[in-house]
Amino acid sequence: MTLTLPKWFDLHTHFRQGPAMASYVQAHLDMGCAGALAMPNTQPPVSRISGAAESDGWSIESYSAELRAAGAHAFEQLIVPLYLTRQTTAFMIREGAASGLLRACKYYPPHGTTNSEHGMPMDNLIGGEVFRAMEEYGIVLCIHGEQHALSGPDYIDAQQNAETRFYTERMPRLLAAHPKLRIVCEHITTRTAAEFVVGAPEHVGATITPQHLLYTLGHLIQGLKYHLYCLPIVKFQDDRAALRAAVTKAGQSKFFAGTDSAPHTTKATACGCAAGCFTGGCAPQLYAMAFEEAGVDLASADGEDLFERFLSLNGPAFYGFPASTQQFQMEKAASKSVLLETPAGPVTPLPLGMGIELTWRMVR
Ligand code: DOR
Ligand code: ZN
């Protein structure tokens, strides 16, 4: 069986900075990816619109130029969101929108994940001038939807977790205060978040990663498979079932691919574990495996349609750019994922870290 699909878009990924960037971009090109939304949690963060990179921050202009020089010129689309920090102003939003450089902004829960210490609490942003300007200019708000600063027991327990709290306590207020704001609920992991997105207006969509469609907390804990450790953390079977139901609903237009592929050259140390699963080179294969586990027959016309919407069509439609007219192919055949050697050191792709074979292979 062979799948021929329009090239797809990864609407949430991490290409980092420095000499390894080119390896990460190449891994995306190698898996039929036609474009990406490249996260701004670099060191330093992408916190300005234009001008040269400075010691305290990249600009969208300078980081995009760096990415293009590292191979991203081959992409049909490259979106770099502005990291919302204490320095972000409504003037920057208006100027950025007018120049065409600004298409999205990223909300990070302060200290909630990798390089998120520059983030502003959601409560400080709701009702403020920055969100009003984004609403007015149609700038997309990309949200890492987890309540920050929770104690360990509140961070995750059987009834509630940081994500469910965020989607029940913060998101309704955000929507009420900014009814026109275009929002992507990124890398959602829970039934609560999936149901929130389904019930929200059309201009609220979501990305889902391969790992959250494939795995649960049990997979992570059994053997402490730290390559599966990412944030938000994988959740429970009922949550995974809700995510699978969301992406496999006929005609759905709100859910799309965003891998959150997040390379770390040092993953686990004696003092803890960096959050992030690296799925460069293998994301469409993993998504295909997840759709099959969800009961979709990718050999059928309906099954292929569902997969194509999620991977190649819904994301471009949501962000307002054309789907790719180029194609890529995958065939149903076992393949192994291998260590990615980069100038910064080797990075372990998720399937290798999980000790699984892929059941799909890219056709080159
Ligand atoms: O697992 C994650 N890794 N989640 C994030 O929010 C950030 C990312 C990273 O940059 O490594
Ligand atoms: Zn991310």
mmCIF file of C-alpha atoms and ligand atoms in Angstrom:
data_model
loop_
_atom_site.group_PDB
_atom_site.id
_atom_site.type_symbol
_atom_site.label_atom_id
_atom_site.label_comp_id
_atom_site.label_asym_id
_atom_site.label_seq_id
_atom_site.Cartn_x
_atom_site.Cartn_y
_atom_site.Cartn_z
ATOM 1 C CA MET A 1 0.000 0.000 0.000
ATOM 2 C CA THR A 2 1.267 3.464 -0.924
ATOM 3 C CA LEU A 3 -0.146 6.805 0.202
ATOM 4 C CA THR A 4 0.337 9.786 -2.080
ATOM 5 C CA LEU A 5 -0.468 13.020 -0.291
ATOM 6 C CA PRO A 6 0.078 16.738 -0.695
ATOM 7 C CA LYS A 7 3.239 17.720 1.163
ATOM 8 C CA TRP A 8 2.312 18.561 4.717
ATOM 9 C CA PHE A 9 2.926 21.411 7.146
ATOM 10 C CA ASP A 10 4.273 21.104 10.673
ATOM 11 C CA LEU A 11 2.490 23.911 12.471
ATOM 12 C CA HIS A 12 4.498 23.556 15.658
ATOM 13 C CA THR A 13 8.124 22.542 15.704
ATOM 14 C CA HIS A 14 11.477 23.478 17.228
ATOM 15 C CA PHE A 15 14.522 24.146 15.055
ATOM 16 C CA ARG A 16 16.608 25.748 17.851
ATOM 17 C CA GLN A 17 19.677 27.845 17.016
ATOM 18 C CA GLY A 18 23.333 27.282 16.194
ATOM 19 C CA PRO A 19 25.109 24.637 14.123
ATOM 20 C CA ALA A 20 22.530 21.852 14.577
ATOM 21 C CA MET A 21 19.704 23.883 13.010
ATOM 22 C CA ALA A 22 20.501 22.688 9.493
ATOM 23 C CA SER A 23 20.254 19.025 10.579
ATOM 24 C CA TYR A 24 16.835 19.610 12.131
ATOM 25 C CA VAL A 25 15.525 21.475 9.070
ATOM 26 C CA GLN A 26 16.861 18.737 6.778
ATOM 27 C CA ALA A 27 15.089 16.049 8.850
ATOM 28 C CA HIS A 28 11.836 17.922 8.215
ATOM 29 C CA LEU A 29 12.481 18.265 4.483
ATOM 30 C CA ASP A 30 13.251 14.535 4.371
ATOM 31 C CA MET A 31 9.778 13.667 5.649
ATOM 32 C CA GLY A 32 7.795 15.504 2.950
ATOM 33 C CA CYS A 33 7.306 18.640 5.012
ATOM 34 C CA ALA A 34 6.502 21.725 2.932
ATOM 35 C CA GLY A 35 6.686 24.274 5.701
ATOM 36 C CA ALA A 36 6.782 24.891 9.385
ATOM 37 C CA LEU A 37 5.864 27.129 12.233
ATOM 38 C CA ALA A 38 9.176 27.393 14.067
ATOM 39 C CA MET A 39 8.879 28.005 17.792
ATOM 40 C CA PRO A 40 10.457 31.123 19.295
ATOM 41 C CA ASN A 41 11.730 29.571 22.571
ATOM 42 C CA THR A 42 15.281 29.845 21.337
ATOM 43 C CA GLN A 43 18.140 31.109 23.488
ATOM 44 C CA PRO A 44 17.747 34.095 23.493
ATOM 45 C CA PRO A 45 14.031 34.137 22.594
ATOM 46 C CA VAL A 46 12.463 35.595 19.435
ATOM 47 C CA SER A 47 11.051 38.653 21.168
ATOM 48 C CA ARG A 48 11.156 41.431 18.552
ATOM 49 C CA ILE A 49 9.797 41.910 15.057
ATOM 50 C CA SER A 50 12.656 43.270 12.980
ATOM 51 C CA GLY A 51 16.309 44.203 13.115
ATOM 52 C CA ALA A 52 19.507 42.319 13.894
ATOM 53 C CA ALA A 53 19.717 39.632 16.569
ATOM 54 C CA GLU A 54 20.901 41.035 19.897
ATOM 55 C CA SER A 55 22.166 39.398 23.053
ATOM 56 C CA ASP A 56 18.713 39.562 24.666
ATOM 57 C CA GLY A 57 16.673 38.400 21.698
ATOM 58 C CA TRP A 58 16.274 37.475 18.084
ATOM 59 C CA SER A 59 13.794 39.304 15.881
ATOM 60 C CA ILE A 60 11.377 37.404 13.665
ATOM 61 C CA GLU A 61 13.312 38.862 10.746
ATOM 62 C CA SER A 62 16.755 37.770 11.975
ATOM 63 C CA TYR A 63 15.667 34.299 13.173
ATOM 64 C CA SER A 64 13.818 33.633 9.905
ATOM 65 C CA ALA A 65 16.929 34.656 7.950
ATOM 66 C CA GLU A 66 19.026 32.286 10.079
ATOM 67 C CA LEU A 67 16.570 29.460 9.419
ATOM 68 C CA ARG A 68 16.495 30.125 5.676
ATOM 69 C CA ALA A 69 20.290 30.074 5.582
ATOM 70 C CA ALA A 70 20.137 26.693 7.373
ATOM 71 C CA GLY A 71 17.925 25.201 4.627
ATOM 72 C CA ALA A 72 14.440 26.499 5.404
ATOM 73 C CA HIS A 73 14.489 28.492 2.142
ATOM 74 C CA ALA A 74 13.269 25.217 0.613
ATOM 75 C CA PHE A 75 10.000 25.468 2.564
ATOM 76 C CA GLU A 76 6.894 26.926 0.944
ATOM 77 C CA GLN A 77 5.960 28.528 4.256
ATOM 78 C CA LEU A 78 7.944 29.548 7.290
ATOM 79 C CA ILE A 79 6.123 31.135 10.209
ATOM 80 C CA VAL A 80 8.018 32.360 13.249
ATOM 81 C CA PRO A 81 5.700 33.493 16.043
ATOM 82 C CA LEU A 82 6.633 36.315 18.370
ATOM 83 C CA TYR A 83 7.343 35.139 21.924
ATOM 84 C CA LEU A 84 5.018 37.142 24.217
ATOM 85 C CA THR A 85 7.237 38.664 26.915
ATOM 86 C CA ARG A 86 7.091 41.604 29.278
ATOM 87 C CA GLN A 87 8.580 43.661 26.420
ATOM 88 C CA THR A 88 5.765 42.925 23.921
ATOM 89 C CA THR A 89 3.646 45.997 23.111
ATOM 90 C CA ALA A 90 0.523 46.641 21.060
ATOM 91 C CA PHE A 91 2.656 48.938 18.895
ATOM 92 C CA MET A 92 4.905 45.973 18.020
ATOM 93 C CA ILE A 93 1.841 43.942 17.051
ATOM 94 C CA ARG A 94 0.474 46.681 14.775
ATOM 95 C CA GLU A 95 3.863 47.348 13.201
ATOM 96 C CA GLY A 96 4.570 43.642 12.777
ATOM 97 C CA ALA A 97 1.195 43.010 11.168
ATOM 98 C CA ALA A 98 1.637 45.961 8.794
ATOM 99 C CA SER A 99 5.111 44.776 7.725
ATOM 100 C CA GLY A 100 3.856 41.227 7.092
ATOM 101 C CA LEU A 101 6.567 39.746 9.346
ATOM 102 C CA LEU A 102 4.164 38.982 12.187
ATOM 103 C CA ARG A 103 1.613 36.208 11.650
ATOM 104 C CA ALA A 104 1.408 34.632 15.098
ATOM 105 C CA CYS A 105 2.364 35.150 18.737
ATOM 106 C CA LYS A 106 3.242 32.472 21.273
ATOM 107 C CA TYR A 107 2.016 32.261 24.831
ATOM 108 C CA TYR A 108 4.321 30.339 27.163
ATOM 109 C CA PRO A 109 3.312 29.617 30.766
ATOM 110 C CA PRO A 110 6.145 31.220 32.784
ATOM 111 C CA HIS A 111 8.659 28.527 33.831
ATOM 112 C CA GLY A 112 6.225 25.885 32.558
ATOM 113 C CA THR A 113 8.518 24.266 29.965
ATOM 114 C CA THR A 114 11.838 24.537 28.079
ATOM 115 C CA ASN A 115 12.999 28.186 27.796
ATOM 116 C CA SER A 116 9.646 29.545 28.941
ATOM 117 C CA GLU A 117 10.999 31.815 31.664
ATOM 118 C CA HIS A 118 10.298 34.924 29.567
ATOM 119 C CA GLY A 119 6.565 34.180 29.436
ATOM 120 C CA MET A 120 3.862 36.422 30.880
ATOM 121 C CA PRO A 121 1.006 34.907 32.923
ATOM 122 C CA MET A 122 -2.214 34.564 30.907
ATOM 123 C CA ASP A 123 -4.100 36.594 33.519
ATOM 124 C CA ASN A 124 -1.882 39.601 32.753
ATOM 125 C CA LEU A 125 -2.595 39.327 29.035
ATOM 126 C CA ILE A 126 -6.370 38.770 29.009
ATOM 127 C CA GLY A 127 -8.199 42.043 28.322
ATOM 128 C CA GLY A 128 -4.928 43.835 27.544
ATOM 129 C CA GLU A 129 -3.798 45.927 24.581
ATOM 130 C CA VAL A 130 -1.566 43.240 23.064
ATOM 131 C CA PHE A 131 -4.416 40.744 22.645
ATOM 132 C CA ARG A 132 -6.717 43.538 21.411
ATOM 133 C CA ALA A 133 -4.207 44.477 18.714
ATOM 134 C CA MET A 134 -3.815 40.800 17.724
ATOM 135 C CA GLU A 135 -7.596 40.492 17.495
ATOM 136 C CA GLU A 136 -7.831 43.584 15.333
ATOM 137 C CA TYR A 137 -5.085 42.490 12.925
ATOM 138 C CA GLY A 138 -5.979 38.787 12.739
ATOM 139 C CA ILE A 139 -2.708 37.636 14.332
ATOM 140 C CA VAL A 140 -2.945 34.022 15.544
ATOM 141 C CA LEU A 141 -2.371 33.303 19.239
ATOM 142 C CA CYS A 142 -0.509 30.014 19.710
ATOM 143 C CA ILE A 143 -1.116 28.759 23.226
ATOM 144 C CA HIS A 144 0.815 26.341 25.391
ATOM 145 C CA GLY A 145 -2.248 25.628 27.504
ATOM 146 C CA GLU A 146 -1.061 24.647 30.945
ATOM 147 C CA GLN A 147 -1.670 26.467 34.202
ATOM 148 C CA HIS A 148 1.719 27.571 35.525
ATOM 149 C CA ALA A 149 3.096 27.640 39.074
ATOM 150 C CA LEU A 150 1.077 24.693 40.397
ATOM 151 C CA SER A 151 2.431 22.540 43.204
ATOM 152 C CA GLY A 152 3.422 18.967 42.322
ATOM 153 C CA PRO A 153 0.190 17.390 43.582
ATOM 154 C CA ASP A 154 -1.933 19.883 41.632
ATOM 155 C CA TYR A 155 0.224 19.694 38.524
ATOM 156 C CA ILE A 156 -1.072 16.230 37.739
ATOM 157 C CA ASP A 157 -3.464 14.029 39.653
ATOM 158 C CA ALA A 158 -6.308 11.696 38.812
ATOM 159 C CA GLN A 159 -9.028 14.350 38.527
ATOM 160 C CA GLN A 160 -7.227 17.463 37.333
ATOM 161 C CA ASN A 161 -3.957 18.520 35.768
ATOM 162 C CA ALA A 162 -2.274 21.706 34.574
ATOM 163 C CA GLU A 163 -3.941 21.440 31.147
ATOM 164 C CA THR A 164 -7.480 20.688 32.329
ATOM 165 C CA ARG A 165 -7.231 23.586 34.774
ATOM 166 C CA PHE A 166 -6.101 25.910 32.012
ATOM 167 C CA TYR A 167 -8.910 24.874 29.661
ATOM 168 C CA THR A 168 -11.618 25.118 32.307
ATOM 169 C CA GLU A 169 -10.374 28.179 34.189
ATOM 170 C CA ARG A 170 -8.449 30.380 31.739
ATOM 171 C CA MET A 171 -9.674 29.629 28.225
ATOM 172 C CA PRO A 172 -13.353 30.530 28.754
ATOM 173 C CA ARG A 173 -12.246 33.909 30.117
ATOM 174 C CA LEU A 174 -9.901 34.428 27.191
ATOM 175 C CA LEU A 175 -12.636 33.702 24.635
ATOM 176 C CA ALA A 176 -15.133 35.916 26.433
ATOM 177 C CA ALA A 177 -12.701 38.849 26.551
ATOM 178 C CA HIS A 178 -11.432 38.409 22.964
ATOM 179 C CA PRO A 179 -14.239 36.872 20.921
ATOM 180 C CA LYS A 180 -12.499 37.464 17.571
ATOM 181 C CA LEU A 181 -8.993 36.354 18.524
ATOM 182 C CA ARG A 182 -7.725 33.538 16.287
ATOM 183 C CA ILE A 183 -6.356 30.833 18.567
ATOM 184 C CA VAL A 184 -4.433 27.599 18.126
ATOM 185 C CA CYS A 185 -4.566 25.376 21.196
ATOM 186 C CA GLU A 186 -1.215 23.724 20.747
ATOM 187 C CA HIS A 187 -0.236 20.127 21.430
ATOM 188 C CA ILE A 188 -3.451 19.364 23.314
ATOM 189 C CA THR A 189 -3.374 16.220 25.434
ATOM 190 C CA THR A 190 -6.690 15.876 27.268
ATOM 191 C CA ARG A 191 -10.364 15.174 26.649
ATOM 192 C CA THR A 192 -11.080 18.506 28.362
ATOM 193 C CA ALA A 193 -8.995 20.443 25.832
ATOM 194 C CA ALA A 194 -10.324 18.482 22.821
ATOM 195 C CA GLU A 195 -13.929 19.095 23.881
ATOM 196 C CA PHE A 196 -13.159 22.759 24.500
ATOM 197 C CA VAL A 197 -11.845 23.145 20.950
ATOM 198 C CA VAL A 198 -14.799 21.286 19.410
ATOM 199 C CA GLY A 199 -17.222 23.551 21.288
ATOM 200 C CA ALA A 200 -15.366 26.803 20.507
ATOM 201 C CA PRO A 201 -15.996 29.014 17.448
ATOM 202 C CA GLU A 202 -14.488 28.147 14.040
ATOM 203 C CA HIS A 203 -11.493 30.428 14.546
ATOM 204 C CA VAL A 204 -10.263 28.256 17.446
ATOM 205 C CA GLY A 205 -8.258 25.232 16.273
ATOM 206 C CA ALA A 206 -5.697 22.831 17.707
ATOM 207 C CA THR A 207 -2.548 20.915 16.924
ATOM 208 C CA ILE A 208 -1.922 17.390 18.176
ATOM 209 C CA THR A 209 1.454 15.623 18.291
ATOM 210 C CA PRO A 210 2.130 12.034 17.189
ATOM 211 C CA GLN A 211 3.122 11.026 20.708
ATOM 212 C CA HIS A 212 -0.148 12.194 22.240
ATOM 213 C CA LEU A 213 -2.134 10.186 19.681
ATOM 214 C CA LEU A 214 -0.005 7.089 20.208
ATOM 215 C CA TYR A 215 0.950 6.927 23.850
ATOM 216 C CA THR A 216 -0.275 7.326 27.414
ATOM 217 C CA LEU A 217 1.371 8.016 30.746
ATOM 218 C CA GLY A 218 1.540 4.269 31.285
ATOM 219 C CA HIS A 219 3.905 3.943 28.303
ATOM 220 C CA LEU A 220 6.157 6.610 29.790
ATOM 221 C CA ILE A 221 6.200 5.211 33.303
ATOM 222 C CA GLN A 222 6.604 1.554 32.388
ATOM 223 C CA GLY A 223 10.384 1.423 32.102
ATOM 224 C CA LEU A 224 10.659 5.199 32.538
ATOM 225 C CA LYS A 225 10.954 5.773 28.800
ATOM 226 C CA TYR A 226 12.341 9.265 29.070
ATOM 227 C CA HIS A 227 12.419 9.900 25.335
ATOM 228 C CA LEU A 228 8.638 10.125 25.625
ATOM 229 C CA TYR A 229 8.887 12.858 28.248
ATOM 230 C CA CYS A 230 7.510 16.063 26.787
ATOM 231 C CA LEU A 231 5.282 18.868 28.000
ATOM 232 C CA PRO A 232 2.378 18.751 28.282
ATOM 233 C CA ILE A 233 3.041 15.210 29.459
ATOM 234 C CA VAL A 234 1.196 12.286 27.793
ATOM 235 C CA LYS A 235 -2.066 11.584 29.622
ATOM 236 C CA PHE A 236 -4.555 8.750 30.092
ATOM 237 C CA GLN A 237 -6.430 6.325 27.822
ATOM 238 C CA ASP A 238 -9.633 8.335 27.913
ATOM 239 C CA ASP A 239 -7.719 11.455 26.867
ATOM 240 C CA ARG A 240 -6.006 9.634 24.020
ATOM 241 C CA ALA A 241 -9.367 8.269 22.896
ATOM 242 C CA ALA A 242 -10.774 11.812 22.791
ATOM 243 C CA LEU A 243 -7.813 13.049 20.726
ATOM 244 C CA ARG A 244 -8.175 10.121 18.339
ATOM 245 C CA ALA A 245 -11.893 10.775 18.008
ATOM 246 C CA ALA A 246 -11.237 14.458 17.259
ATOM 247 C CA VAL A 247 -8.796 13.798 14.415
ATOM 248 C CA THR A 248 -10.786 10.945 12.877
ATOM 249 C CA LYS A 249 -14.186 12.669 12.749
ATOM 250 C CA ALA A 250 -15.383 12.908 9.136
ATOM 251 C CA GLY A 251 -14.992 16.388 7.701
ATOM 252 C CA GLN A 252 -13.244 17.840 10.754
ATOM 253 C CA SER A 253 -11.459 21.126 10.045
ATOM 254 C CA LYS A 254 -10.148 22.219 13.445
ATOM 255 C CA PHE A 255 -7.420 19.715 14.227
ATOM 256 C CA PHE A 256 -4.125 19.576 12.371
ATOM 257 C CA ALA A 257 -0.529 18.406 12.524
ATOM 258 C CA GLY A 258 1.912 20.156 14.824
ATOM 259 C CA THR A 259 4.540 17.695 15.950
ATOM 260 C CA ASP A 260 6.196 19.677 18.725
ATOM 261 C CA SER A 261 9.325 17.898 17.560
ATOM 262 C CA ALA A 262 11.801 19.172 20.125
ATOM 263 C CA PRO A 263 15.404 17.982 19.788
ATOM 264 C CA HIS A 264 17.578 17.788 22.885
ATOM 265 C CA THR A 265 21.176 16.632 22.574
ATOM 266 C CA THR A 266 21.146 15.974 26.326
ATOM 267 C CA LYS A 267 17.854 14.450 27.364
ATOM 268 C CA ALA A 268 18.202 12.838 30.788
ATOM 269 C CA THR A 269 20.783 13.788 33.396
ATOM 270 C CA ALA A 270 21.313 12.867 37.033
ATOM 271 C CA CYS A 271 19.121 15.825 38.026
ATOM 272 C CA GLY A 272 16.180 15.473 35.674
ATOM 273 C CA CYS A 273 15.017 15.220 32.109
ATOM 274 C CA ALA A 274 14.629 17.798 29.351
ATOM 275 C CA ALA A 275 11.089 17.916 27.960
ATOM 276 C CA GLY A 276 10.663 17.193 24.273
ATOM 277 C CA CYS A 277 10.212 14.291 21.866
ATOM 278 C CA PHE A 278 12.205 14.465 18.649
ATOM 279 C CA THR A 279 10.118 13.279 15.690
ATOM 280 C CA GLY A 280 12.100 14.833 12.829
ATOM 281 C CA GLY A 281 12.252 12.334 9.941
ATOM 282 C CA CYS A 282 9.423 10.153 11.240
ATOM 283 C CA ALA A 283 6.356 12.259 12.067
ATOM 284 C CA PRO A 284 4.040 11.353 9.131
ATOM 285 C CA GLN A 285 4.869 7.692 9.689
ATOM 286 C CA LEU A 286 3.969 8.000 13.383
ATOM 287 C CA TYR A 287 0.783 9.916 12.587
ATOM 288 C CA ALA A 288 -0.180 7.164 10.111
ATOM 289 C CA MET A 289 0.425 4.521 12.774
ATOM 290 C CA ALA A 290 -1.734 6.500 15.216
ATOM 291 C CA PHE A 291 -4.594 6.802 12.710
ATOM 292 C CA GLU A 292 -4.429 3.059 12.141
ATOM 293 C CA GLU A 293 -4.463 2.383 15.872
ATOM 294 C CA ALA A 294 -7.534 4.620 16.017
ATOM 295 C CA GLY A 295 -9.217 2.237 13.570
ATOM 296 C CA VAL A 296 -8.758 4.186 10.335
ATOM 297 C CA ASP A 297 -8.146 2.144 7.176
ATOM 298 C CA LEU A 298 -5.656 4.288 5.303
ATOM 299 C CA ALA A 299 -6.180 2.161 2.184
ATOM 300 C CA SER A 300 -9.780 3.349 1.936
ATOM 301 C CA ALA A 301 -10.768 6.640 0.294
ATOM 302 C CA ASP A 302 -12.449 7.841 3.500
ATOM 303 C CA GLY A 303 -9.434 6.942 5.602
ATOM 304 C CA GLU A 304 -7.042 8.711 3.273
ATOM 305 C CA ASP A 305 -9.306 11.775 3.277
ATOM 306 C CA LEU A 306 -9.252 11.955 7.092
ATOM 307 C CA PHE A 307 -5.488 11.643 7.182
ATOM 308 C CA GLU A 308 -4.963 14.197 4.424
ATOM 309 C CA ARG A 309 -7.157 16.750 6.170
ATOM 310 C CA PHE A 310 -5.251 16.416 9.408
ATOM 311 C CA LEU A 311 -1.768 16.332 7.905
ATOM 312 C CA SER A 312 -1.865 18.475 4.768
ATOM 313 C CA LEU A 313 -5.048 20.560 4.480
ATOM 314 C CA ASN A 314 -6.520 21.847 7.744
ATOM 315 C CA GLY A 315 -3.375 23.606 8.982
ATOM 316 C CA PRO A 316 -2.884 25.726 5.840
ATOM 317 C CA ALA A 317 -6.617 26.553 5.777
ATOM 318 C CA PHE A 318 -6.520 27.651 9.418
ATOM 319 C CA TYR A 319 -3.415 29.817 8.975
ATOM 320 C CA GLY A 320 -4.689 31.148 5.652
ATOM 321 C CA PHE A 321 -2.085 29.932 3.180
ATOM 322 C CA PRO A 322 -2.501 27.486 0.280
ATOM 323 C CA ALA A 323 -2.059 23.752 0.721
ATOM 324 C CA SER A 324 0.967 22.401 -1.095
ATOM 325 C CA THR A 325 0.634 21.436 -4.741
ATOM 326 C CA GLN A 326 3.640 19.130 -4.380
ATOM 327 C CA GLN A 327 3.252 15.557 -3.219
ATOM 328 C CA PHE A 328 5.110 13.028 -1.106
ATOM 329 C CA GLN A 329 4.672 9.281 -0.744
ATOM 330 C CA MET A 330 4.741 6.806 2.103
ATOM 331 C CA GLU A 331 4.520 3.057 1.786
ATOM 332 C CA LYS A 332 3.386 0.457 4.259
ATOM 333 C CA ALA A 333 6.696 -1.196 5.078
ATOM 334 C CA ALA A 334 8.774 -1.609 8.202
ATOM 335 C CA SER A 335 11.517 0.938 8.690
ATOM 336 C CA LYS A 336 13.875 1.811 11.508
ATOM 337 C CA SER A 337 14.496 5.291 12.782
ATOM 338 C CA VAL A 338 18.124 6.065 13.432
ATOM 339 C CA LEU A 339 20.094 8.480 15.573
ATOM 340 C CA LEU A 340 20.370 11.929 14.010
ATOM 341 C CA GLU A 341 23.989 13.042 14.050
ATOM 342 C CA THR A 342 24.281 16.815 14.360
ATOM 343 C CA PRO A 343 27.217 19.184 14.938
ATOM 344 C CA ALA A 344 25.841 19.657 18.474
ATOM 345 C CA GLY A 345 25.784 15.904 19.136
ATOM 346 C CA PRO A 346 23.429 12.995 18.389
ATOM 347 C CA VAL A 347 19.683 13.271 18.915
ATOM 348 C CA THR A 348 17.468 10.237 19.526
ATOM 349 C CA PRO A 349 14.205 10.138 17.548
ATOM 350 C CA LEU A 350 11.180 9.019 19.539
ATOM 351 C CA PRO A 351 10.687 5.574 17.879
ATOM 352 C CA LEU A 352 14.311 4.678 18.560
ATOM 353 C CA GLY A 353 13.935 5.871 22.154
ATOM 354 C CA MET A 354 10.771 3.774 22.517
ATOM 355 C CA GLY A 355 12.392 0.755 20.885
ATOM 356 C CA ILE A 356 9.754 0.465 18.165
ATOM 357 C CA GLU A 357 9.942 -0.007 14.411
ATOM 358 C CA LEU A 358 7.954 2.255 12.125
ATOM 359 C CA THR A 359 5.368 0.422 10.027
ATOM 360 C CA TRP A 360 5.488 3.115 7.324
ATOM 361 C CA ARG A 361 8.406 4.265 5.200
ATOM 362 C CA MET A 362 9.018 7.442 3.213
ATOM 363 C CA VAL A 363 9.360 6.849 -0.519
ATOM 364 C CA ARG A 364 12.154 9.007 -1.929
HETATM 365 O O1 DOR B 1 8.180 19.018 25.426
HETATM 366 C C1 DOR B 1 8.364 20.180 25.125
HETATM 367 N N1 DOR B 1 9.536 20.581 24.577
HETATM 368 N N2 DOR B 1 7.393 21.079 25.353
HETATM 369 C C2 DOR B 1 7.593 22.386 25.185
HETATM 370 O O2 DOR B 1 6.689 23.160 25.446
HETATM 371 C C3 DOR B 1 8.907 22.905 24.750
HETATM 372 C C4 DOR B 1 9.693 21.883 24.047
HETATM 373 C C5 DOR B 1 11.141 22.247 23.880
HETATM 374 O O3 DOR B 1 11.435 23.378 23.478
HETATM 375 O O4 DOR B 1 11.999 21.406 24.126
HETATM 376 ZN ZN ZN B 2 6.752 23.151 21.445
#
